[in-house]
Amino acid sequence: MPGVASQFMMGGAANGGREPTNEDCGIREVWKSNIEEEFDTIRQVVKRFPYVAMDTEFPGVVAKPIGDFVSNADFQYQLLRCNVDLLKIIQLGLSFFDENGKPAPGISTWQFNFEFNLTEDMYAQDSIDLLQNSGLQFVRHQEEGINPVTFAELLMTSGVVIMEDVKFLSFHSGYDFGYLIKLLTNQNLPLEESKFFETLCLYFPVIYDVKYLMKSCKNLKGGLQEVSEQLELERIGPQHQAGSDSLLTGATFFKMRELYFEGHIDNEKYCGHLYGLGTQHVQNGNDVANNQSPPIGAPQPAGGSAASANNNANNNATPTNIDGAGNSESNSSNNAAADAGASAGATDNGHDGASK
């Protein structure tokens, strides 16, 4: 589609030489004071702009599961599950596009800021440091953050979820969707990955994970920022904030669709796969990680990713161990960080926990 890149380029010159704010970039900040008003707008926007790019920011990786696992894949899903169960989402970005990749005019992106308390909630220190350096206001999150139950109730009636004509765009998004499912169900994630995908299918019938699409794109590699640069897309808004990351995810999807897929994504091949989640298969008598998920809703044994949430994660030192039943054994204070590698969000190497 011609012109995709030009829609996603914006510099200080357009703003009198000053650094553009989120509002200048079409990113609306949402707190508890304006959430109902903004969802009223979203209900109308999604009717004309049904491609929804999504990103989350969350406080890293602080725990690892312990016990016996049938495969590395099983271990990786349990790693995701125990961290999503323990931690709280900090920020969610939703960006709306039409079928041609044109963002909604004016405000195209909503950045939801959730309740988060640095003195009470668990986190990995490196992730919090990165998010603070990226402009997140944790004092304001504590005082004005959105209640998760309120958000879930409004999202359920927004026309954004449980709609087959709404297509979600994401990047290496197992953890992102894990946090959304936790919000929408107000429950911990299912013990088995197959149940996770059944729930995912219910709320998000159509998903395209850009990182999964990259498997078929020669020479594209790296995290969201690296891929967007290879595609000559310029970021709008601050990196490591969910609004900017969701907007860039959407732009990346449409540019990839134009350049590598002749404007059409084969749903049979790509729809419903989440990069890094899936089972293993046996090849020549050996377990080989296929590093991909089955289509959403497809039956599979309990399992998880063949790759960790952070490609470079070192999960040897974490403050909490979780057994197979979900019981935890704390090894440190609730806000103590995991080691630098386990702190998803410290690097930009794919899906890095706190951000892309």
mmCIF file with all atom_site columns, C-alpha atoms in Angstrom, residues 67-212:
data_model
loop_
_atom_site.group_PDB
_atom_site.id
_atom_site.type_symbol
_atom_site.label_atom_id
_atom_site.label_alt_id
_atom_site.label_comp_id
_atom_site.label_asym_id
_atom_site.label_entity_id
_atom_site.label_seq_id
_atom_site.pdbx_PDB_ins_code
_atom_site.Cartn_x
_atom_site.Cartn_y
_atom_site.Cartn_z
_atom_site.occupancy
_atom_site.B_iso_or_equiv
_atom_site.pdbx_formal_charge
_atom_site.auth_seq_id
_atom_site.auth_comp_id
_atom_site.auth_asym_id
_atom_site.auth_atom_id
_atom_site.pdbx_PDB_model_num
ATOM 1   C CA . GLY A 1 67  ? 8.869   -28.712 39.530 1.00 0.00 ? 67  GLY A CA 1
ATOM 2   C CA . ASP A 1 68  ? 8.663   -31.264 36.739 1.00 0.00 ? 68  ASP A CA 1
ATOM 3   C CA . PHE A 1 69  ? 7.663   -30.164 33.234 1.00 0.00 ? 69  PHE A CA 1
ATOM 4   C CA . VAL A 1 70  ? 6.870   -32.422 30.319 1.00 0.00 ? 70  VAL A CA 1
ATOM 5   C CA . SER A 1 71  ? 8.857   -30.213 27.933 1.00 0.00 ? 71  SER A CA 1
ATOM 6   C CA . ASN A 1 72  ? 10.624  -26.908 27.645 1.00 0.00 ? 72  ASN A CA 1
ATOM 7   C CA . ALA A 1 73  ? 7.454   -25.662 25.982 1.00 0.00 ? 73  ALA A CA 1
ATOM 8   C CA . ASP A 1 74  ? 5.488   -26.535 29.106 1.00 0.00 ? 74  ASP A CA 1
ATOM 9   C CA . PHE A 1 75  ? 8.033   -24.686 31.246 1.00 0.00 ? 75  PHE A CA 1
ATOM 10  C CA . GLN A 1 76  ? 7.805   -21.548 29.118 1.00 0.00 ? 76  GLN A CA 1
ATOM 11  C CA . TYR A 1 77  ? 4.018   -21.293 29.292 1.00 0.00 ? 77  TYR A CA 1
ATOM 12  C CA . GLN A 1 78  ? 4.212   -21.806 33.058 1.00 0.00 ? 78  GLN A CA 1
ATOM 13  C CA . LEU A 1 79  ? 6.833   -19.035 33.200 1.00 0.00 ? 79  LEU A CA 1
ATOM 14  C CA . LEU A 1 80  ? 4.411   -16.703 31.458 1.00 0.00 ? 80  LEU A CA 1
ATOM 15  C CA . ARG A 1 81  ? 1.492   -17.841 33.585 1.00 0.00 ? 81  ARG A CA 1
ATOM 16  C CA . CYS A 1 82  ? 3.137   -17.437 36.967 1.00 0.00 ? 82  CYS A CA 1
ATOM 17  C CA . ASN A 1 83  ? 4.460   -13.961 36.160 1.00 0.00 ? 83  ASN A CA 1
ATOM 18  C CA . VAL A 1 84  ? 1.172   -12.704 34.731 1.00 0.00 ? 84  VAL A CA 1
ATOM 19  C CA . ASP A 1 85  ? -0.632  -14.100 37.772 1.00 0.00 ? 85  ASP A CA 1
ATOM 20  C CA . LEU A 1 86  ? 1.764   -12.375 40.188 1.00 0.00 ? 86  LEU A CA 1
ATOM 21  C CA . LEU A 1 87  ? 2.150   -9.019  38.474 1.00 0.00 ? 87  LEU A CA 1
ATOM 22  C CA . LYS A 1 88  ? -0.079  -6.153  37.383 1.00 0.00 ? 88  LYS A CA 1
ATOM 23  C CA . ILE A 1 89  ? -0.382  -4.473  34.017 1.00 0.00 ? 89  ILE A CA 1
ATOM 24  C CA . ILE A 1 90  ? 0.877   -0.887  34.040 1.00 0.00 ? 90  ILE A CA 1
ATOM 25  C CA . GLN A 1 91  ? -0.133  0.474   30.649 1.00 0.00 ? 91  GLN A CA 1
ATOM 26  C CA . LEU A 1 92  ? -2.083  -0.594  27.556 1.00 0.00 ? 92  LEU A CA 1
ATOM 27  C CA . GLY A 1 93  ? -1.989  1.001   24.131 1.00 0.00 ? 93  GLY A CA 1
ATOM 28  C CA . LEU A 1 94  ? -4.710  0.519   21.502 1.00 0.00 ? 94  LEU A CA 1
ATOM 29  C CA . SER A 1 95  ? -4.270  2.061   18.029 1.00 0.00 ? 95  SER A CA 1
ATOM 30  C CA . PHE A 1 96  ? -7.031  1.978   15.417 1.00 0.00 ? 96  PHE A CA 1
ATOM 31  C CA . PHE A 1 97  ? -6.559  1.609   11.645 1.00 0.00 ? 97  PHE A CA 1
ATOM 32  C CA . ASP A 1 98  ? -8.765  0.985   8.640  1.00 0.00 ? 98  ASP A CA 1
ATOM 33  C CA . GLU A 1 99  ? -8.219  -1.948  6.275  1.00 0.00 ? 99  GLU A CA 1
ATOM 34  C CA . ASN A 1 100 ? -5.776  0.111   4.196  1.00 0.00 ? 100 ASN A CA 1
ATOM 35  C CA . GLY A 1 101 ? -3.569  0.964   7.157  1.00 0.00 ? 101 GLY A CA 1
ATOM 36  C CA . LYS A 1 102 ? -4.794  4.510   7.605  1.00 0.00 ? 102 LYS A CA 1
ATOM 37  C CA . PRO A 1 103 ? -4.955  5.483   11.296 1.00 0.00 ? 103 PRO A CA 1
ATOM 38  C CA . ALA A 1 104 ? -8.081  7.076   12.681 1.00 0.00 ? 104 ALA A CA 1
ATOM 39  C CA . PRO A 1 105 ? -7.945  10.868  12.156 1.00 0.00 ? 105 PRO A CA 1
ATOM 40  C CA . GLY A 1 106 ? -7.062  13.082  15.089 1.00 0.00 ? 106 GLY A CA 1
ATOM 41  C CA . ILE A 1 107 ? -6.736  10.742  18.036 1.00 0.00 ? 107 ILE A CA 1
ATOM 42  C CA . SER A 1 108 ? -5.885  7.276   16.721 1.00 0.00 ? 108 SER A CA 1
ATOM 43  C CA . THR A 1 109 ? -4.371  5.793   19.879 1.00 0.00 ? 109 THR A CA 1
ATOM 44  C CA . TRP A 1 110 ? -5.548  5.438   23.452 1.00 0.00 ? 110 TRP A CA 1
ATOM 45  C CA . GLN A 1 111 ? -2.984  4.869   26.203 1.00 0.00 ? 111 GLN A CA 1
ATOM 46  C CA . PHE A 1 112 ? -4.612  3.407   29.316 1.00 0.00 ? 112 PHE A CA 1
ATOM 47  C CA . ASN A 1 113 ? -2.744  3.993   32.581 1.00 0.00 ? 113 ASN A CA 1
ATOM 48  C CA . PHE A 1 114 ? -3.552  1.497   35.341 1.00 0.00 ? 114 PHE A CA 1
ATOM 49  C CA . GLU A 1 115 ? -3.284  1.556   39.113 1.00 0.00 ? 115 GLU A CA 1
ATOM 50  C CA . PHE A 1 116 ? 0.237   0.685   40.197 1.00 0.00 ? 116 PHE A CA 1
ATOM 51  C CA . ASN A 1 117 ? 1.899   1.251   43.564 1.00 0.00 ? 117 ASN A CA 1
ATOM 52  C CA . LEU A 1 118 ? 5.676   0.966   43.807 1.00 0.00 ? 118 LEU A CA 1
ATOM 53  C CA . THR A 1 119 ? 5.494   0.421   47.561 1.00 0.00 ? 119 THR A CA 1
ATOM 54  C CA . GLU A 1 120 ? 2.977   -2.441  47.397 1.00 0.00 ? 120 GLU A CA 1
ATOM 55  C CA . ASP A 1 121 ? 3.095   -4.098  43.973 1.00 0.00 ? 121 ASP A CA 1
ATOM 56  C CA . MET A 1 122 ? 5.721   -6.565  42.807 1.00 0.00 ? 122 MET A CA 1
ATOM 57  C CA . TYR A 1 123 ? 8.114   -5.592  40.019 1.00 0.00 ? 123 TYR A CA 1
ATOM 58  C CA . ALA A 1 124 ? 11.556  -6.102  38.499 1.00 0.00 ? 124 ALA A CA 1
ATOM 59  C CA . GLN A 1 125 ? 13.676  -3.034  39.212 1.00 0.00 ? 125 GLN A CA 1
ATOM 60  C CA . ASP A 1 126 ? 15.276  -2.849  35.760 1.00 0.00 ? 126 ASP A CA 1
ATOM 61  C CA . SER A 1 127 ? 11.856  -2.739  34.122 1.00 0.00 ? 127 SER A CA 1
ATOM 62  C CA . ILE A 1 128 ? 10.646  0.045   36.389 1.00 0.00 ? 128 ILE A CA 1
ATOM 63  C CA . ASP A 1 129 ? 13.843  2.013   35.779 1.00 0.00 ? 129 ASP A CA 1
ATOM 64  C CA . LEU A 1 130 ? 13.358  1.713   32.026 1.00 0.00 ? 130 LEU A CA 1
ATOM 65  C CA . LEU A 1 131 ? 9.724   2.794   32.208 1.00 0.00 ? 131 LEU A CA 1
ATOM 66  C CA . GLN A 1 132 ? 10.523  5.744   34.463 1.00 0.00 ? 132 GLN A CA 1
ATOM 67  C CA . ASN A 1 133 ? 13.244  6.838   32.066 1.00 0.00 ? 133 ASN A CA 1
ATOM 68  C CA . SER A 1 134 ? 10.680  6.571   29.268 1.00 0.00 ? 134 SER A CA 1
ATOM 69  C CA . GLY A 1 135 ? 8.339   9.021   30.963 1.00 0.00 ? 135 GLY A CA 1
ATOM 70  C CA . LEU A 1 136 ? 5.899   6.898   32.953 1.00 0.00 ? 136 LEU A CA 1
ATOM 71  C CA . GLN A 1 137 ? 4.608   8.768   35.996 1.00 0.00 ? 137 GLN A CA 1
ATOM 72  C CA . PHE A 1 138 ? 4.335   6.213   38.770 1.00 0.00 ? 138 PHE A CA 1
ATOM 73  C CA . VAL A 1 139 ? 3.070   8.699   41.350 1.00 0.00 ? 139 VAL A CA 1
ATOM 74  C CA . ARG A 1 140 ? 0.197   9.475   39.016 1.00 0.00 ? 140 ARG A CA 1
ATOM 75  C CA . HIS A 1 141 ? -0.390  5.772   38.365 1.00 0.00 ? 141 HIS A CA 1
ATOM 76  C CA . GLN A 1 142 ? -0.790  5.318   42.119 1.00 0.00 ? 142 GLN A CA 1
ATOM 77  C CA . GLU A 1 143 ? -3.163  8.261   42.525 1.00 0.00 ? 143 GLU A CA 1
ATOM 78  C CA . GLU A 1 144 ? -5.077  8.399   39.237 1.00 0.00 ? 144 GLU A CA 1
ATOM 79  C CA . GLY A 1 145 ? -4.595  4.965   37.693 1.00 0.00 ? 145 GLY A CA 1
ATOM 80  C CA . ILE A 1 146 ? -7.475  3.000   36.191 1.00 0.00 ? 146 ILE A CA 1
ATOM 81  C CA . ASN A 1 147 ? -9.081  0.245   38.235 1.00 0.00 ? 147 ASN A CA 1
ATOM 82  C CA . PRO A 1 148 ? -8.700  -3.040  36.290 1.00 0.00 ? 148 PRO A CA 1
ATOM 83  C CA . VAL A 1 149 ? -12.278 -4.171  36.947 1.00 0.00 ? 149 VAL A CA 1
ATOM 84  C CA . THR A 1 150 ? -13.671 -0.867  35.684 1.00 0.00 ? 150 THR A CA 1
ATOM 85  C CA . PHE A 1 151 ? -11.538 -1.138  32.563 1.00 0.00 ? 151 PHE A CA 1
ATOM 86  C CA . ALA A 1 152 ? -12.635 -4.722  31.882 1.00 0.00 ? 152 ALA A CA 1
ATOM 87  C CA . GLU A 1 153 ? -16.310 -3.832  32.189 1.00 0.00 ? 153 GLU A CA 1
ATOM 88  C CA . LEU A 1 154 ? -15.938 -0.982  29.703 1.00 0.00 ? 154 LEU A CA 1
ATOM 89  C CA . LEU A 1 155 ? -13.821 -3.000  27.273 1.00 0.00 ? 155 LEU A CA 1
ATOM 90  C CA . MET A 1 156 ? -16.381 -5.810  27.247 1.00 0.00 ? 156 MET A CA 1
ATOM 91  C CA . THR A 1 157 ? -19.076 -3.421  26.014 1.00 0.00 ? 157 THR A CA 1
ATOM 92  C CA . SER A 1 158 ? -16.860 -1.429  23.643 1.00 0.00 ? 158 SER A CA 1
ATOM 93  C CA . GLY A 1 159 ? -17.209 -3.510  20.489 1.00 0.00 ? 159 GLY A CA 1
ATOM 94  C CA . VAL A 1 160 ? -13.447 -4.131  20.518 1.00 0.00 ? 160 VAL A CA 1
ATOM 95  C CA . VAL A 1 161 ? -13.425 -7.682  21.923 1.00 0.00 ? 161 VAL A CA 1
ATOM 96  C CA . ILE A 1 162 ? -15.472 -10.797 21.063 1.00 0.00 ? 162 ILE A CA 1
ATOM 97  C CA . MET A 1 163 ? -15.943 -9.378  17.548 1.00 0.00 ? 163 MET A CA 1
ATOM 98  C CA . GLU A 1 164 ? -14.898 -11.424 14.512 1.00 0.00 ? 164 GLU A CA 1
ATOM 99  C CA . ASP A 1 165 ? -14.601 -8.339  12.312 1.00 0.00 ? 165 ASP A CA 1
ATOM 100 C CA . VAL A 1 166 ? -12.095 -6.704  14.683 1.00 0.00 ? 166 VAL A CA 1
ATOM 101 C CA . LYS A 1 167 ? -8.522  -7.727  13.901 1.00 0.00 ? 167 LYS A CA 1
ATOM 102 C CA . PHE A 1 168 ? -5.815  -7.429  16.558 1.00 0.00 ? 168 PHE A CA 1
ATOM 103 C CA . LEU A 1 169 ? -2.235  -6.603  15.568 1.00 0.00 ? 169 LEU A CA 1
ATOM 104 C CA . SER A 1 170 ? 0.568   -7.316  18.016 1.00 0.00 ? 170 SER A CA 1
ATOM 105 C CA . PHE A 1 171 ? 4.292   -8.013  18.321 1.00 0.00 ? 171 PHE A CA 1
ATOM 106 C CA . HIS A 1 172 ? 5.576   -11.082 20.214 1.00 0.00 ? 172 HIS A CA 1
ATOM 107 C CA . SER A 1 173 ? 2.473   -10.827 22.308 1.00 0.00 ? 173 SER A CA 1
ATOM 108 C CA . GLY A 1 174 ? 2.037   -13.844 24.570 1.00 0.00 ? 174 GLY A CA 1
ATOM 109 C CA . TYR A 1 175 ? 2.502   -11.733 27.679 1.00 0.00 ? 175 TYR A CA 1
ATOM 110 C CA . ASP A 1 176 ? 0.403   -8.878  26.254 1.00 0.00 ? 176 ASP A CA 1
ATOM 111 C CA . PHE A 1 177 ? -2.587  -11.140 25.690 1.00 0.00 ? 177 PHE A CA 1
ATOM 112 C CA . GLY A 1 178 ? -1.923  -12.893 28.978 1.00 0.00 ? 178 GLY A CA 1
ATOM 113 C CA . TYR A 1 179 ? -2.452  -9.639  30.835 1.00 0.00 ? 179 TYR A CA 1
ATOM 114 C CA . LEU A 1 180 ? -5.556  -8.809  28.793 1.00 0.00 ? 180 LEU A CA 1
ATOM 115 C CA . ILE A 1 181 ? -7.107  -12.200 29.505 1.00 0.00 ? 181 ILE A CA 1
ATOM 116 C CA . LYS A 1 182 ? -6.348  -11.755 33.187 1.00 0.00 ? 182 LYS A CA 1
ATOM 117 C CA . LEU A 1 183 ? -8.091  -8.362  33.061 1.00 0.00 ? 183 LEU A CA 1
ATOM 118 C CA . LEU A 1 184 ? -11.135 -9.594  31.164 1.00 0.00 ? 184 LEU A CA 1
ATOM 119 C CA . THR A 1 185 ? -11.705 -12.727 33.221 1.00 0.00 ? 185 THR A CA 1
ATOM 120 C CA . ASN A 1 186 ? -10.609 -11.251 36.562 1.00 0.00 ? 186 ASN A CA 1
ATOM 121 C CA . GLN A 1 187 ? -8.936  -14.601 37.173 1.00 0.00 ? 187 GLN A CA 1
ATOM 122 C CA . ASN A 1 188 ? -5.503  -16.143 37.037 1.00 0.00 ? 188 ASN A CA 1
ATOM 123 C CA . LEU A 1 189 ? -4.480  -17.678 33.726 1.00 0.00 ? 189 LEU A CA 1
ATOM 124 C CA . PRO A 1 190 ? -5.433  -21.300 33.004 1.00 0.00 ? 190 PRO A CA 1
ATOM 125 C CA . LEU A 1 191 ? -3.015  -23.962 34.192 1.00 0.00 ? 191 LEU A CA 1
ATOM 126 C CA . GLU A 1 192 ? -2.912  -25.505 30.716 1.00 0.00 ? 192 GLU A CA 1
ATOM 127 C CA . GLU A 1 193 ? -1.865  -23.634 27.597 1.00 0.00 ? 193 GLU A CA 1
ATOM 128 C CA . SER A 1 194 ? -4.643  -25.252 25.576 1.00 0.00 ? 194 SER A CA 1
ATOM 129 C CA . LYS A 1 195 ? -7.204  -23.594 27.870 1.00 0.00 ? 195 LYS A CA 1
ATOM 130 C CA . PHE A 1 196 ? -5.339  -20.305 27.486 1.00 0.00 ? 196 PHE A CA 1
ATOM 131 C CA . PHE A 1 197 ? -5.780  -20.478 23.711 1.00 0.00 ? 197 PHE A CA 1
ATOM 132 C CA . GLU A 1 198 ? -9.452  -21.392 24.039 1.00 0.00 ? 198 GLU A CA 1
ATOM 133 C CA . THR A 1 199 ? -10.012 -18.271 26.139 1.00 0.00 ? 199 THR A CA 1
ATOM 134 C CA . LEU A 1 200 ? -7.918  -16.179 23.773 1.00 0.00 ? 200 LEU A CA 1
ATOM 135 C CA . CYS A 1 201 ? -10.043 -17.332 20.843 1.00 0.00 ? 201 CYS A CA 1
ATOM 136 C CA . LEU A 1 202 ? -13.201 -16.256 22.637 1.00 0.00 ? 202 LEU A CA 1
ATOM 137 C CA . TYR A 1 203 ? -12.093 -12.688 23.324 1.00 0.00 ? 203 TYR A CA 1
ATOM 138 C CA . PHE A 1 204 ? -9.817  -12.113 20.309 1.00 0.00 ? 204 PHE A CA 1
ATOM 139 C CA . PRO A 1 205 ? -11.047 -14.173 17.327 1.00 0.00 ? 205 PRO A CA 1
ATOM 140 C CA . VAL A 1 206 ? -8.555  -12.635 14.854 1.00 0.00 ? 206 VAL A CA 1
ATOM 141 C CA . ILE A 1 207 ? -4.920  -11.949 15.776 1.00 0.00 ? 207 ILE A CA 1
ATOM 142 C CA . TYR A 1 208 ? -1.858  -11.236 13.648 1.00 0.00 ? 208 TYR A CA 1
ATOM 143 C CA . ASP A 1 209 ? 1.425   -11.318 15.547 1.00 0.00 ? 209 ASP A CA 1
ATOM 144 C CA . VAL A 1 210 ? 3.974   -9.297  13.567 1.00 0.00 ? 210 VAL A CA 1
ATOM 145 C CA . LYS A 1 211 ? 6.886   -11.228 15.058 1.00 0.00 ? 211 LYS A CA 1
ATOM 146 C CA . TYR A 1 212 ? 5.309   -14.444 13.793 1.00 0.00 ? 212 TYR A CA 1
#
